[in-house]
Each structure stands twice: as structure tokens, then as C-alpha cells.
mmCIF file of C-alpha atoms in Angstrom:
data_model
loop_
_atom_site.group_PDB
_atom_site.id
_atom_site.type_symbol
_atom_site.label_atom_id
_atom_site.label_comp_id
_atom_site.label_asym_id
_atom_site.label_seq_id
_atom_site.Cartn_x
_atom_site.Cartn_y
_atom_site.Cartn_z
ATOM 1 C CA MET L 1 58.913 -186.821 166.514
ATOM 2 C CA VAL L 2 56.683 -187.567 169.536
ATOM 3 C CA ALA L 3 59.547 -189.416 171.258
ATOM 4 C CA LYS L 4 61.820 -186.425 170.730
ATOM 5 C CA LYS L 5 59.233 -184.035 172.207
ATOM 6 C CA LEU L 6 58.743 -186.307 175.200
ATOM 7 C CA ARG L 7 62.510 -186.549 175.728
ATOM 8 C CA ASN L 8 62.842 -182.748 175.665
ATOM 9 C CA PHE L 9 59.906 -182.388 178.053
ATOM 10 C CA PHE L 10 61.484 -184.696 180.660
ATOM 11 C CA LYS L 11 64.874 -183.084 180.125
ATOM 12 C CA ARG L 12 63.376 -179.677 180.952
ATOM 13 C CA ILE L 13 61.693 -181.010 184.095
ATOM 14 C CA LEU L 14 64.884 -182.716 185.313
ATOM 15 C CA PHE L 15 66.973 -179.644 184.491
ATOM 16 C CA GLY L 16 64.495 -177.455 186.389
ATOM 17 C CA LEU L 17 64.649 -179.743 189.428
ATOM 18 C CA PHE L 18 68.444 -179.713 189.609
ATOM 19 C CA LYS L 19 68.600 -176.001 188.890
ATOM 20 C CA GLN L 20 66.322 -175.291 191.861
ATOM 21 C CA LYS L 21 68.482 -177.373 194.161
ATOM 22 C CA LYS L 22 71.648 -175.481 193.270
ATOM 23 C CA GLU L 23 73.473 -174.077 196.275
ATOM 24 C CA LEU L 24 73.685 -170.320 195.871
ATOM 25 C CA LYS L 25 76.794 -168.543 197.078
ATOM 26 C CA LEU L 26 75.624 -165.764 199.385
ATOM 27 C CA GLY L 27 78.412 -163.336 200.290
ATOM 28 C CA PHE L 28 78.524 -160.861 203.152
ATOM 29 C CA TYR L 29 80.497 -157.744 202.302
ATOM 30 C CA GLY L 30 81.028 -154.368 203.910
ATOM 31 C CA PRO L 31 83.374 -152.202 205.921
ATOM 32 C CA PRO L 32 84.922 -153.515 209.182
ATOM 33 C CA ASN L 33 82.715 -153.710 212.266
ATOM 34 C CA ALA L 34 79.440 -153.330 210.363
ATOM 35 C CA GLY L 35 78.130 -156.668 211.662
ATOM 36 C CA LYS L 36 78.727 -159.058 208.758
ATOM 37 C CA THR L 37 79.720 -161.978 210.989
ATOM 38 C CA SER L 38 76.940 -161.196 213.481
ATOM 39 C CA LEU L 39 74.378 -161.450 210.684
ATOM 40 C CA ALA L 40 75.974 -164.571 209.149
ATOM 41 C CA ASN L 41 76.034 -166.110 212.658
ATOM 42 C CA ARG L 42 72.365 -165.281 213.178
ATOM 43 C CA ILE L 43 71.382 -167.055 209.924
ATOM 44 C CA CYS L 44 73.657 -170.066 210.507
ATOM 45 C CA LYS L 45 72.429 -170.403 214.103
ATOM 46 C CA ASP L 46 68.780 -170.188 212.977
ATOM 47 C CA PHE L 47 69.132 -172.913 210.336
ATOM 48 C CA THR L 48 72.119 -175.101 211.300
ATOM 49 C CA GLY L 49 72.474 -174.481 215.032
ATOM 50 C CA GLU L 50 76.129 -173.472 214.589
ATOM 51 C CA GLU L 51 77.847 -170.117 214.251
ATOM 52 C CA ILE L 52 80.250 -169.230 211.446
ATOM 53 C CA GLY L 53 82.824 -167.123 213.330
ATOM 54 C CA SER L 54 83.686 -165.008 216.338
ATOM 55 C CA VAL L 55 82.664 -161.365 216.762
ATOM 56 C CA SER L 56 84.422 -158.570 218.630
ATOM 57 C CA LYS L 57 84.304 -154.837 219.281
ATOM 58 C CA ILE L 58 87.855 -154.640 217.933
ATOM 59 C CA PRO L 59 87.787 -154.008 214.169
ATOM 60 C CA HIS L 60 89.036 -156.688 211.755
ATOM 61 C CA GLU L 61 88.006 -159.630 213.918
ATOM 62 C CA THR L 62 87.327 -161.582 210.713
ATOM 63 C CA ARG L 63 90.653 -161.705 208.887
ATOM 64 C CA ALA L 64 90.068 -164.661 206.586
ATOM 65 C CA VAL L 65 87.086 -165.666 204.478
ATOM 66 C CA GLN L 66 84.956 -168.174 206.374
ATOM 67 C CA PHE L 67 82.047 -170.148 205.000
ATOM 68 C CA LYS L 68 79.336 -172.604 205.846
ATOM 69 C CA GLU L 69 77.980 -174.909 203.179
ATOM 70 C CA LYS L 70 74.474 -176.275 202.657
ATOM 71 C CA VAL L 71 72.623 -173.802 204.834
ATOM 72 C CA GLU L 72 68.977 -174.461 204.052
ATOM 73 C CA ILE L 73 66.948 -171.347 204.783
ATOM 74 C CA GLN L 74 63.268 -172.067 205.317
ATOM 75 C CA TYR L 75 60.809 -169.232 205.380
ATOM 76 C CA LYS L 76 57.018 -169.294 205.055
ATOM 77 C CA GLY L 77 57.036 -172.788 203.538
ATOM 78 C CA ARG L 78 59.790 -171.972 201.047
ATOM 79 C CA LYS L 79 63.262 -173.521 201.094
ATOM 80 C CA MET L 80 66.518 -172.469 199.526
ATOM 81 C CA THR L 81 70.058 -173.771 200.049
ATOM 82 C CA PHE L 82 72.970 -171.369 200.349
ATOM 83 C CA LYS L 83 76.689 -171.427 200.845
ATOM 84 C CA ILE L 84 77.173 -168.585 203.327
ATOM 85 C CA ILE L 85 80.431 -166.715 202.758
ATOM 86 C CA ASP L 86 81.497 -164.250 205.431
ATOM 87 C CA THR L 87 84.292 -161.954 204.270
ATOM 88 C CA PRO L 88 86.752 -159.715 206.144
ATOM 89 C CA GLY L 89 85.805 -156.026 206.193
ATOM 90 C CA ILE L 90 87.155 -153.973 203.311
ATOM 91 C CA ALA L 91 89.164 -150.889 204.258
ATOM 92 C CA THR L 92 91.567 -148.523 202.532
ATOM 93 C CA LYS L 93 93.806 -148.159 205.579
ATOM 94 C CA ILE L 94 94.876 -150.358 208.470
ATOM 95 C CA ASP L 95 96.917 -148.896 211.289
ATOM 96 C CA TYR L 96 98.092 -151.250 214.029
ATOM 97 C CA GLU L 97 98.093 -148.302 216.474
ATOM 98 C CA ASN L 98 94.283 -148.294 216.353
ATOM 99 C CA PHE L 99 94.302 -151.763 217.919
ATOM 100 C CA LEU L 100 96.446 -150.527 220.819
ATOM 101 C CA LYS L 101 93.428 -148.511 222.018
ATOM 102 C CA PHE L 102 91.815 -151.852 222.835
ATOM 103 C CA LYS L 103 94.664 -152.684 225.235
ATOM 104 C CA MET L 104 96.298 -155.012 222.763
ATOM 105 C CA LYS L 105 100.046 -155.633 222.934
ATOM 106 C CA LYS L 106 102.071 -153.952 220.184
ATOM 107 C CA LYS L 107 103.249 -157.276 218.753
ATOM 108 C CA ASP L 108 99.708 -158.667 218.653
ATOM 109 C CA ALA L 109 98.387 -155.435 217.147
ATOM 110 C CA GLN L 110 101.006 -155.565 214.383
ATOM 111 C CA ALA L 111 100.205 -159.213 213.662
ATOM 112 C CA ARG L 112 96.469 -158.407 213.564
ATOM 113 C CA ALA L 113 97.100 -155.519 211.142
ATOM 114 C CA LYS L 114 99.165 -157.758 208.864
ATOM 115 C CA GLU L 115 96.470 -160.445 208.817
ATOM 116 C CA ALA L 116 93.801 -157.788 208.236
ATOM 117 C CA THR L 117 95.568 -156.493 205.099
ATOM 118 C CA GLN L 118 95.636 -160.050 203.726
ATOM 119 C CA GLY L 119 91.957 -160.386 204.623
ATOM 120 C CA VAL L 120 91.013 -157.323 202.581
ATOM 121 C CA ILE L 121 92.865 -158.710 199.553
ATOM 122 C CA GLU L 122 91.140 -162.090 200.012
ATOM 123 C CA SER L 123 87.693 -160.435 200.229
ATOM 124 C CA ILE L 124 88.279 -158.638 196.954
ATOM 125 C CA LYS L 125 89.470 -161.834 195.242
ATOM 126 C CA TRP L 126 86.234 -163.597 196.267
ATOM 127 C CA LEU L 127 84.016 -160.945 194.637
ATOM 128 C CA ASP L 128 83.979 -162.847 191.336
ATOM 129 C CA ASP L 129 82.712 -166.048 192.984
ATOM 130 C CA MET L 130 79.472 -164.690 194.466
ATOM 131 C CA ASP L 131 75.956 -165.389 193.173
ATOM 132 C CA VAL L 132 74.231 -162.865 195.448
ATOM 133 C CA VAL L 133 75.679 -160.408 197.949
ATOM 134 C CA VAL L 134 74.449 -158.791 201.117
ATOM 135 C CA VAL L 135 76.283 -155.525 201.790
ATOM 136 C CA VAL L 136 76.158 -154.918 205.532
ATOM 137 C CA LEU L 137 76.447 -151.295 206.637
ATOM 138 C CA ASP L 138 76.495 -149.853 210.126
ATOM 139 C CA ALA L 139 73.391 -147.641 210.247
ATOM 140 C CA THR L 140 75.044 -145.363 212.812
ATOM 141 C CA GLN L 141 77.850 -144.440 210.388
ATOM 142 C CA ASN L 142 78.019 -142.085 207.394
ATOM 143 C CA PRO L 143 76.942 -144.196 204.387
ATOM 144 C CA TYR L 144 78.928 -142.075 201.908
ATOM 145 C CA ASN L 145 82.156 -143.847 202.863
ATOM 146 C CA GLN L 146 84.030 -144.543 199.635
ATOM 147 C CA VAL L 147 84.523 -148.212 200.554
ATOM 148 C CA ASN L 148 80.731 -148.720 200.416
ATOM 149 C CA ILE L 149 80.547 -147.024 197.023
ATOM 150 C CA THR L 150 83.499 -149.036 195.694
ATOM 151 C CA ILE L 151 81.999 -152.362 196.819
ATOM 152 C CA LEU L 152 78.599 -151.547 195.293
ATOM 153 C CA GLY L 153 80.214 -150.275 192.076
ATOM 154 C CA ASN L 154 82.132 -153.517 191.686
ATOM 155 C CA LEU L 155 79.095 -155.690 192.337
ATOM 156 C CA LEU L 156 77.133 -153.684 189.773
ATOM 157 C CA ALA L 157 79.957 -154.066 187.241
ATOM 158 C CA ARG L 158 79.839 -157.849 187.818
ATOM 159 C CA LYS L 159 76.003 -157.872 187.582
ATOM 160 C CA ILE L 160 75.706 -159.543 191.007
ATOM 161 C CA PRO L 161 72.342 -158.913 192.740
ATOM 162 C CA VAL L 162 72.736 -156.926 195.956
ATOM 163 C CA LEU L 163 70.744 -156.347 199.107
ATOM 164 C CA ILE L 164 71.867 -153.593 201.478
ATOM 165 C CA ILE L 165 71.481 -154.140 205.204
ATOM 166 C CA ALA L 166 71.277 -151.188 207.559
ATOM 167 C CA ASN L 167 72.496 -152.990 210.664
ATOM 168 C CA LYS L 168 72.415 -151.895 214.319
ATOM 169 C CA ILE L 169 68.906 -150.392 214.205
ATOM 170 C CA ASP L 170 68.696 -151.092 217.939
ATOM 171 C CA LEU L 171 71.058 -148.142 218.476
ATOM 172 C CA ARG L 172 69.595 -144.671 218.920
ATOM 173 C CA LYS L 173 72.047 -143.112 216.435
ATOM 174 C CA SER L 174 71.010 -145.452 213.630
ATOM 175 C CA ASN L 175 69.659 -143.845 210.477
ATOM 176 C CA ILE L 176 68.138 -146.187 207.877
ATOM 177 C CA LYS L 177 66.740 -143.273 205.888
ATOM 178 C CA GLY L 178 70.280 -141.940 205.434
ATOM 179 C CA ILE L 179 71.336 -145.244 203.838
ATOM 180 C CA GLU L 180 68.212 -145.343 201.670
ATOM 181 C CA ALA L 181 68.902 -141.792 200.509
ATOM 182 C CA ALA L 182 72.536 -142.610 199.733
ATOM 183 C CA PHE L 183 71.687 -145.698 197.665
ATOM 184 C CA PRO L 184 68.183 -145.117 196.240
ATOM 185 C CA GLU L 185 68.577 -147.733 193.508
ATOM 186 C CA TYR L 186 68.998 -150.607 196.013
ATOM 187 C CA ASP L 187 66.663 -152.435 198.382
ATOM 188 C CA VAL L 188 67.581 -151.595 201.983
ATOM 189 C CA VAL L 189 66.511 -153.675 204.977
ATOM 190 C CA GLY L 190 67.046 -152.326 208.478
ATOM 191 C CA LEU L 191 67.748 -154.906 211.168
ATOM 192 C CA SER L 192 69.649 -155.706 214.304
ATOM 193 C CA ALA L 193 71.794 -158.804 213.766
ATOM 194 C CA ARG L 194 72.735 -158.765 217.443
ATOM 195 C CA TYR L 195 69.168 -158.994 218.700
ATOM 196 C CA GLY L 196 67.587 -160.684 215.668
ATOM 197 C CA LYS L 197 65.250 -157.756 215.045
ATOM 198 C CA ASN L 198 63.428 -157.677 211.664
ATOM 199 C CA MET L 199 64.957 -160.926 210.367
ATOM 200 C CA GLU L 200 61.611 -161.786 208.684
ATOM 201 C CA GLU L 201 61.986 -158.907 206.220
ATOM 202 C CA PHE L 202 65.592 -159.964 205.656
ATOM 203 C CA TYR L 203 64.632 -163.560 204.741
ATOM 204 C CA GLU L 204 61.821 -162.306 202.519
ATOM 205 C CA SER L 205 64.288 -160.051 200.668
ATOM 206 C CA ILE L 206 66.900 -162.807 200.382
ATOM 207 C CA PHE L 207 64.370 -165.106 198.661
ATOM 208 C CA LYS L 208 63.433 -162.276 196.292
ATOM 209 C CA LEU L 209 67.125 -161.618 195.548
ATOM 210 C CA ALA L 210 67.935 -165.311 195.018
ATOM 211 C CA LYS L 211 65.088 -165.659 192.516
ATOM 212 C CA ARG L 212 66.904 -163.191 190.269
ATOM 213 C CA VAL L 213 69.756 -165.643 189.719
ATOM 214 C CA GLN L 214 67.763 -168.890 189.607
ATOM 215 C CA MET M 1 100.450 -131.618 186.954
ATOM 216 C CA VAL M 2 99.799 -128.562 189.105
ATOM 217 C CA LYS M 3 101.469 -128.709 192.476
ATOM 218 C CA LYS M 4 100.634 -126.490 195.411
ATOM 219 C CA ASN M 5 102.905 -126.466 198.411
ATOM 220 C CA ILE M 6 101.474 -125.892 201.848
ATOM 221 C CA SER M 7 104.052 -124.170 203.963
ATOM 222 C CA LYS M 8 102.416 -123.088 207.195
ATOM 223 C CA GLY M 9 100.973 -125.405 209.827
ATOM 224 C CA ALA M 10 101.190 -128.551 207.769
ATOM 225 C CA ARG M 11 104.778 -129.483 207.139
ATOM 226 C CA GLY M 12 105.855 -132.434 205.090
ATOM 227 C CA PHE M 13 103.182 -132.724 202.433
ATOM 228 C CA SER M 14 101.795 -130.966 199.404
ATOM 229 C CA ILE M 15 98.616 -130.995 197.357
ATOM 230 C CA SER M 16 98.867 -132.186 193.774
ATOM 231 C CA PHE M 17 96.286 -131.816 191.048
ATOM 232 C CA LEU M 18 96.103 -134.303 188.210
ATOM 233 C CA PRO M 19 94.015 -133.181 185.228
ATOM 234 C CA TYR M 20 92.080 -135.896 183.430
ATOM 235 C CA SER M 21 94.211 -135.413 180.314
ATOM 236 C CA GLU M 22 97.180 -136.866 182.244
ATOM 237 C CA ILE M 23 95.496 -140.184 182.984
ATOM 238 C CA ARG M 24 93.167 -140.548 180.001
ATOM 239 C CA GLY M 25 95.695 -142.412 177.880
ATOM 240 C CA LEU M 26 96.977 -144.682 180.669
ATOM 241 C CA ASP M 27 95.901 -148.254 181.273
ATOM 242 C CA SER M 28 94.743 -149.364 184.756
ATOM 243 C CA THR M 29 98.186 -150.510 185.913
ATOM 244 C CA GLN M 30 99.817 -147.271 184.811
ATOM 245 C CA ARG M 31 97.095 -145.145 186.444
ATOM 246 C CA ILE M 32 97.421 -146.933 189.782
ATOM 247 C CA ARG M 33 101.217 -146.797 189.648
ATOM 248 C CA LYS M 34 101.073 -143.064 188.952
ATOM 249 C CA ILE M 35 98.597 -142.421 191.792
ATOM 250 C CA LEU M 36 100.537 -144.481 194.345
ATOM 251 C CA GLY M 37 103.788 -142.851 193.229
ATOM 252 C CA ILE M 38 102.357 -139.427 194.093
ATOM 253 C CA ILE M 39 100.767 -140.522 197.389
ATOM 254 C CA LEU M 40 103.912 -142.274 198.581
ATOM 255 C CA LYS M 41 105.702 -138.932 198.356
ATOM 256 C CA ASN M 42 103.328 -137.684 201.073
ATOM 257 C CA ASN M 43 101.094 -135.773 198.682
ATOM 258 C CA ILE M 44 97.372 -135.288 198.823
ATOM 259 C CA LEU M 45 96.173 -135.894 195.301
ATOM 260 C CA ILE M 46 93.143 -134.400 193.570
ATOM 261 C CA ILE M 47 92.258 -136.073 190.292
ATOM 262 C CA GLN M 48 89.893 -134.649 187.730
ATOM 263 C CA GLY M 49 87.620 -137.601 186.971
ATOM 264 C CA ARG M 50 87.335 -140.930 188.700
ATOM 265 C CA LEU M 51 88.725 -144.416 188.479
ATOM 266 C CA GLU M 52 86.696 -147.343 187.218
ATOM 267 C CA PRO M 53 85.223 -149.525 190.050
ATOM 268 C CA GLU M 54 87.676 -152.310 189.119
ATOM 269 C CA GLU M 55 90.546 -149.823 189.338
ATOM 270 C CA GLU M 56 89.368 -148.656 192.755
ATOM 271 C CA VAL M 57 89.511 -152.217 194.158
ATOM 272 C CA ARG M 58 92.877 -152.783 192.519
ATOM 273 C CA LEU M 59 94.098 -149.618 194.196
ATOM 274 C CA ILE M 60 92.844 -150.963 197.549
ATOM 275 C CA GLU M 61 94.506 -154.353 196.909
ATOM 276 C CA ASP M 62 97.836 -152.736 195.984
ATOM 277 C CA THR M 63 97.582 -150.425 198.994
ATOM 278 C CA MET M 64 96.985 -153.368 201.348
ATOM 279 C CA ALA M 65 99.916 -155.258 199.839
ATOM 280 C CA MET M 66 102.178 -152.263 200.561
ATOM 281 C CA ILE M 67 101.261 -151.894 204.243
ATOM 282 C CA GLY M 68 104.048 -153.420 206.292
ATOM 283 C CA HIS M 69 106.410 -153.402 203.311
ATOM 284 C CA VAL M 70 106.720 -149.635 202.810
ATOM 285 C CA LYS M 71 108.010 -147.793 205.846
ATOM 286 C CA ASN M 72 105.376 -145.759 207.732
ATOM 287 C CA PHE M 73 102.715 -146.525 205.136
ATOM 288 C CA ARG M 74 99.315 -147.288 206.706
ATOM 289 C CA GLY M 75 97.080 -147.073 203.642
ATOM 290 C CA ILE M 76 95.115 -144.318 201.981
ATOM 291 C CA GLU M 77 92.019 -142.200 202.408
ATOM 292 C CA LEU M 78 89.867 -141.906 199.320
ATOM 293 C CA ALA M 79 86.726 -140.025 198.323
ATOM 294 C CA VAL M 80 84.942 -139.182 195.093
ATOM 295 C CA ILE M 81 82.651 -136.201 194.740
ATOM 296 C CA SER M 82 80.406 -135.548 191.801
ATOM 297 C CA GLY M 83 79.060 -132.177 190.745
ATOM 298 C CA ASN M 84 76.629 -133.774 188.307
ATOM 299 C CA ASN M 85 73.203 -134.468 189.616
ATOM 300 C CA ASN M 86 71.465 -135.296 186.395
ATOM 301 C CA SER M 87 68.298 -137.231 186.841
ATOM 302 C CA GLY M 88 65.756 -138.396 184.345
ATOM 303 C CA PHE M 89 66.328 -139.941 180.966
ATOM 304 C CA PHE M 90 67.470 -136.807 179.132
ATOM 305 C CA GLY M 91 69.742 -135.669 181.960
ATOM 306 C CA LYS M 92 71.478 -139.030 182.034
ATOM 307 C CA PHE M 93 71.638 -139.195 178.243
ATOM 308 C CA ARG M 94 73.249 -135.740 178.094
ATOM 309 C CA GLN M 95 75.751 -136.702 180.798
ATOM 310 C CA ASN M 96 76.656 -139.976 179.072
ATOM 311 C CA LEU M 97 77.183 -138.095 175.823
ATOM 312 C CA VAL M 98 79.500 -135.573 177.496
ATOM 313 C CA ASN M 99 81.412 -138.408 179.215
ATOM 314 C CA THR M 100 81.801 -140.283 175.942
ATOM 315 C CA ILE M 101 83.146 -137.214 174.158
ATOM 316 C CA ALA M 102 85.526 -136.387 177.032
ATOM 317 C CA GLY M 103 86.627 -140.034 177.402
ATOM 318 C CA GLY M 104 85.595 -140.159 181.069
ATOM 319 C CA ASP M 105 83.539 -138.454 183.758
ATOM 320 C CA ILE M 106 85.344 -135.142 184.115
ATOM 321 C CA GLY M 107 82.640 -133.538 186.254
ATOM 322 C CA VAL M 108 83.916 -135.607 189.178
ATOM 323 C CA LEU M 109 86.829 -135.103 191.546
ATOM 324 C CA THR M 110 88.702 -137.895 193.294
ATOM 325 C CA ILE M 111 90.643 -137.012 196.431
ATOM 326 C CA LEU M 112 93.294 -139.340 197.778
ATOM 327 C CA GLY M 113 95.864 -139.028 200.511
ATOM 328 C CA PRO M 114 98.156 -141.170 202.639
ATOM 329 C CA ALA M 115 96.503 -142.271 205.909
ATOM 330 C CA THR M 116 99.536 -140.989 207.830
ATOM 331 C CA ILE M 117 98.547 -137.439 206.825
ATOM 332 C CA VAL M 118 94.820 -137.603 206.115
ATOM 333 C CA LYS M 119 92.947 -138.690 209.206
ATOM 334 C CA GLU M 120 89.542 -138.804 207.582
ATOM 335 C CA ILE M 121 87.641 -137.626 204.545
ATOM 336 C CA LYS M 122 84.063 -136.899 205.555
ATOM 337 C CA LYS M 123 81.669 -136.819 202.691
ATOM 338 C CA ASP M 124 78.058 -136.013 202.200
ATOM 339 C CA PRO M 125 76.617 -135.899 198.687
ATOM 340 C CA ARG M 126 77.602 -132.282 198.060
ATOM 341 C CA LYS M 127 80.719 -131.576 200.102
ATOM 342 C CA ILE M 128 83.926 -133.131 201.285
ATOM 343 C CA GLU M 129 85.769 -132.317 204.501
ATOM 344 C CA LEU M 130 89.383 -133.293 204.819
ATOM 345 C CA PHE M 131 90.668 -133.883 208.342
ATOM 346 C CA LEU M 132 94.434 -133.910 208.648
ATOM 347 C CA LYS M 133 96.556 -135.459 211.369
ATOM 348 C CA LYS M 134 98.324 -133.049 213.686
#
């Protein structure tokens, strides 16, 4: 009887230890050009010294899911290990002619559009694999875009904890309150991934979010 | 299905209305096939009710798969607008009851259109503006 209780006690401790060390899959979702890769780069650079992918003013720069494993985020004495998953922006339309405005050759623009459509499909397929998700929105844009609502609706349906980021707060047009008003049931953190502004609140919120799945 | 033709100033498309009763009995695949069938004929479609979140992403996936394979197809514009603004426990309870009886949220409108015709659908919580391509 005593031996059994002792065995269970140690089992629980060991289980707890391994459970804490689990690598959480942290996904970055959102519409194109919201700053998902910029934010993922900022985190990876802060804690691994390496970036995850390239960024560009031209939409759909990320056209395939890219990830970095074993990113140990340390904040205020706490540690947590994540697999950072940066996904291509989700859109309902992709027109190669939009890329021509960026002085891209027609052939390259068509190839980029084709890869971007595949990227959107890949992003959607990865939704089921996430433990926690950061939805990155451009705070200078209208938050009522249906893509935002569709992403959040799907994460809710899958019971995946979500944090909304109002990115680009360094820009005068940015409106965090607009995003908070559009999605009152979610936590919203305003930051500038480009300049690393307000990352402390972001890390604090990520730890809070991760606790919900641990 | 009610169909309204636009004759002046906007050639080559029409506006179709799909009452909820026409999609209530369909499964997800049939709903998406029906919607895409209408949009591919250069129609702007207004649906009474809304798709499930999983159906919305499937619609996006299918749309993406069609770009480059269907001539002149560049994707869709999509927006959902809700007239219900029930808050509080009893408001939500009443709304859920109505939705259950109706078999879906019929106080909502979904607007879809091909991206070659609809440039943008601007939405704020209470209104939708449809911008068409010239």
C-alpha cells in the first residue's frame, strides 16, 4: 500500500517535470504583410541569435511555412521552450498584377502568386497542429477584414488559445483601440515588431497563454 | 434563388440571393460547390446566414487551388455582416434558441464575389461597402 503510494507520488513528479519541458508549438497567423515574420524574427533573434525568414514590403514574402525549434524564451526568471512556426499570410484573393506594382517582372509575379496560393493552403493545413497561436494584425488596417474573423473563428472552434497582436504601433495611423473593439473577447497587445517596442508585454502575455495549455 | 440583373454601368455580372432554406440541407462540400458555381459565373452572391468557420477556410482553400487553373480567376472577396447585437446572458440565450429552431444563424448575411469584379468589401460592424472594379 505504502509502496504503491510512493510509486504514484514519484510518477506524478516525473510526469510533471517532463510535461513542463514540453516544446509548445507557437504559430504566427494573420493576413499578408501584417508583420508575422518580423515578430517571429524578433523573438528568434532575441533568444537564438538567428532569424527565421526574410521580410519585404511586397506582400506574400513568406510563401511556405518556416519554423525554428527549441526556442527557449526567458523572461523575468521564467523559461519556456517553443517551436516557433511562421506561416504564410492568409488571403481570399491573390492577383499577380498586384506584384507588378513593385516593379516585378510578369513571369516572376506569376510565379510568386502561384507559390502564395500554395502557401495559404499550407497555412490552413497547419492550423490543427498548433498549441497556441499569435494572430498578428496590422494596426493601421481595418480589423473587420473577414480573413481575421475566419482565422479567429477556426482557432476558437479548435479550442486553441489565442493572443492578438496589434502590430506597427510605431505608425501614426495605427489604432489599437479599433482592434480591441473589434475583438473584445481576446487579449490584445500593441507592439512594433520592427523596432522591438513593447516586447515585454508580449512575452508576459505569451507565458500567460502558454500556461493555459500546460 | 432570386437573381437580379444589373444592366447599366456594370456589364458582365449579376447579383444573386441565396435564401438559407437553399443551403440548410446541404453538407459542407455541397455548400461550397454551390457557392463557387455561382461565383464562377461572375455573380455577386448574397447568402442568408453564414458558413461554419471550417467551411469558410475550406472555401478559401478551394479558392486558392483554383487560382491559376481557372481562367481569369483571382480569388474571392468575402464579408459577413450580422444584424444581431445581443449581449448578456438572456440575449445570447434567445439568439441561440432562434438559431437552433431555424437550423442556422439567419440574422446574418454573407456577401461573396469574384475578385475580378469586386475590388474590396469594406466592413465596419454595422455596414458593408462594396467597391467594384471599373
